Amino acid sequence: MSSASDQLIYLDCNATTPVMPQIASAVMHSMEVCFGNPSSSHITGLKARRLMEQTRDMGKQIIGAPKGRLLFTSGATEGIQTSIVSALIEAKKWAIENPVLLYGATEHKAVPNTLKHWNDVLNVGAQIIAIPVDEKGLLDLTFIEKHISRSLLVCTMIVNNETGVAQDIAKLERAIKTPQSRAFWMVDCVQGLGKQNLDLDNTKVDYAPFSGHKLYAPKGIGFLYLDENAPLTPFIAGGGQEGGARSGTENLPGIAGLNELFRLMLEESGSVFKPVAKLSEFREQLAIAIQDTFGDVVFNNDFTVSVPTTLNFSVANMFGSEVMNLFDSVGIRVSAGSACSSGAASSFVLDAMNLPNWQSENAIRLSFGPAASSDEIQLACDKIRSLKLRLQNHCMLGRDVEQQPCAQGINEYETQGLVMTLVVNQDNQAAIINPTCALVKPIEKVLKRQGLKLAYILDADASTKSQQERLSFINALDDEVYSDEHCNWPQCESLQFGNYTITRSGKDDYTYSISHGEMTDIIVSAKQQQDLPTNNVYLQSDELANLVNDNPAMMIIDTREPYEYEGEELASALGVAPKQIINIPVNRLLNAYSEGHIRKEADYLLLCRSGNRSGVALQKLLGYGFNNVRNIAGGVAELL
């Protein structure tokens, strides 16, 4: 979309990695040339089997397991199923009173969810208990020792996917494999491959699942290590492939990808994989760039106990979504917490580490692979530092006294069907209309970052709202924002607020009207519009250009935040004139209407990155009475 995106920097490698070109070539070769079925006895099949067994031997060498077994799987989730089913079926035979299943509190959700599922399906009847962690994310060994005599299975991970925290396998082994314990031990090694030295045969680990797509191989291929004495119940039965341990025709293209990956990892000189010392340098460079750009930053993972390829951080007075959108706007891909839990309000991993709520709720995970280059990391640092000017220009790091507050005018914030309105007049005084505790945090951030004085809190339901509800809202505000001496909660019908007149419209409909200049009776409500018609359109970029060019009066409204917006570059990428695109974020639509920047009779197309925010904007404009407005479903991500 922009010049920034032309040089994409992918820093979300804990979620997945791009497939290396040489690995992709090996995959294609296996599909076009070495495509045989490893179970076939002709030459083509024999070549395929040789490739598969060579890959198995190389994999054992990589993980330090010449004596152990290695099964090819579809990925880590299948390996987890096989491990847990195999362990539980065997352990169910034991005469242990009040048995327990232990797993790390910061474990990937695939593990506790699988434990619960098979504990019920197999009628094991064990109690499932999370092992606590300390503030660094390290497992509580004393807790394990307390429960180990009743444990059937202990599940831990070698490296955490959100924080990069690495567990001490030797210490865990001493706590788990005691004379009093018969427990099996599964170690999720997905995030450890290529980042830590593995020597599994010299441990007492029973099962260790791995996944190819976390280290430059394709999705849909993984492998499972089993100790030579660990019980195995085939999770997939059928034609008897993998010596009867895992039926189904083997994923030879995926195995060929692993083969090339292992070959690269075993190279003694000139390897694309960097040593730990170099990866640590990369992490330090990125950490300094983040601190230089955002200022008040806290790193949520202790670098002394983490692999160097993961940084987890939170920025004070900024939402994680804001930080992620900023990175995205300059072509840097990161994630908010874990990709597998991106819908969560906070990080369960950071919650388990007892970190403050604001850190957990706004955490950003930045992760790179062990094959990252110096040039890539330097470019990432340059791009991160380039964000500082945007932050300053858009009131994200506080505001210069000469700078007009970005929130001056009318701002709407929505959640759970509720709407709270913030009006900022020309004297930088703020009035909140229809307060709700669910929206305290975004309002508070705006007030603090922009140095606004909260003068009024107006509640359309003041006659019935309980005193306790009001106090809850006030108490949720920081002392920097609210003061009884400077803020009023009037129960009046009309208020002259600088260049705005705010009038209560009714006692029961939760609405106020705002008059501003020539615009009168701009209605703001405490409740979102419901059941409005949708008007989504699906367009390719060439169709969009044709549509806009054929309708010269049509305007495109980019509903992303101003700090994400690149007008000229977006216009160039879409093939439309820059003057046909305007940037109005969702919460400023009503202000744009009050200022006369958008008109009900005009024709508008809405877009954002994914189509989600512009979909919200569509509903708002329809609610305001705009009829000629459509949303480009799928957003920029689908157009470019």
PDB file of N, CA and C in Angstrom, residues 28 37 47 56 93 230 268 308 347 424 448 455 516 603 608:
ATOM      1  N   MET A  28       8.571 -27.724  -3.705  1.00  0.00           N
ATOM      2  CA  MET A  28       8.126 -27.824  -5.095  1.00  0.00           C
ATOM      3  C   MET A  28       8.776 -29.011  -5.803  1.00  0.00           C
ATOM      4  N   ASN A  37       4.847 -42.074  -3.460  1.00  0.00           N
ATOM      5  CA  ASN A  37       4.267 -42.467  -2.185  1.00  0.00           C
ATOM      6  C   ASN A  37       5.302 -43.313  -1.454  1.00  0.00           C
ATOM      7  N   LYS A  47      12.538 -43.709  -3.654  1.00  0.00           N
ATOM      8  CA  LYS A  47      13.201 -42.412  -3.504  1.00  0.00           C
ATOM      9  C   LYS A  47      12.477 -41.555  -2.473  1.00  0.00           C
ATOM     10  N   ARG A  56      14.113 -37.973   8.842  1.00  0.00           N
ATOM     11  CA  ARG A  56      13.920 -38.443  10.215  1.00  0.00           C
ATOM     12  C   ARG A  56      15.260 -38.493  10.948  1.00  0.00           C
ATOM     13  N   LYS A  93      -4.101 -46.927  34.121  1.00  0.00           N
ATOM     14  CA  LYS A  93      -3.972 -48.256  34.731  1.00  0.00           C
ATOM     15  C   LYS A  93      -3.394 -48.176  36.142  1.00  0.00           C
ATOM     16  N   ALA A 230       8.721 -44.511  26.054  1.00  0.00           N
ATOM     17  CA  ALA A 230       7.421 -43.866  26.277  1.00  0.00           C
ATOM     18  C   ALA A 230       6.318 -44.651  25.584  1.00  0.00           C
ATOM     19  N   GLU A 268      27.820 -26.285   9.056  1.00  0.00           N
ATOM     20  CA  GLU A 268      28.824 -25.899  10.047  1.00  0.00           C
ATOM     21  C   GLU A 268      29.398 -24.511   9.776  1.00  0.00           C
ATOM     22  N   PRO A 308      16.473 -14.798  22.786  1.00  0.00           N
ATOM     23  CA  PRO A 308      16.666 -13.431  22.298  1.00  0.00           C
ATOM     24  C   PRO A 308      15.766 -13.025  21.141  1.00  0.00           C
ATOM     25  N   SER A 347      -3.684 -10.670  28.331  1.00  0.00           N
ATOM     26  CA  SER A 347      -2.864 -11.850  28.114  1.00  0.00           C
ATOM     27  C   SER A 347      -2.912 -12.753  29.333  1.00  0.00           C
ATOM     28  N   VAL A 424     -14.707  18.742  23.150  1.00  0.00           N
ATOM     29  CA  VAL A 424     -13.599  19.610  23.563  1.00  0.00           C
ATOM     30  C   VAL A 424     -13.775  20.957  22.885  1.00  0.00           C
ATOM     31  N   LYS A 448      -5.386  12.807  29.307  1.00  0.00           N
ATOM     32  CA  LYS A 448      -4.038  12.923  29.864  1.00  0.00           C
ATOM     33  C   LYS A 448      -3.014  13.258  28.791  1.00  0.00           C
ATOM     34  N   ALA A 455     -14.204  19.544  32.458  1.00  0.00           N
ATOM     35  CA  ALA A 455     -15.027  20.566  33.110  1.00  0.00           C
ATOM     36  C   ALA A 455     -16.422  20.080  33.465  1.00  0.00           C
ATOM     37  N   HIS A 516     -23.557  23.759  16.896  1.00  0.00           N
ATOM     38  CA  HIS A 516     -22.201  24.263  16.684  1.00  0.00           C
ATOM     39  C   HIS A 516     -22.187  25.061  15.390  1.00  0.00           C
ATOM     40  N   ASP A 603     -21.927  11.310  -1.887  1.00  0.00           N
ATOM     41  CA  ASP A 603     -21.722   9.881  -2.135  1.00  0.00           C
ATOM     42  C   ASP A 603     -20.360   9.482  -1.582  1.00  0.00           C
ATOM     43  N   CYS A 608     -11.035   0.789   5.479  1.00  0.00           N
ATOM     44  CA  CYS A 608     -10.007   0.785   6.519  1.00  0.00           C
ATOM     45  C   CYS A 608      -9.071  -0.363   6.175  1.00  0.00           C
TER      46      CYS A 608
END
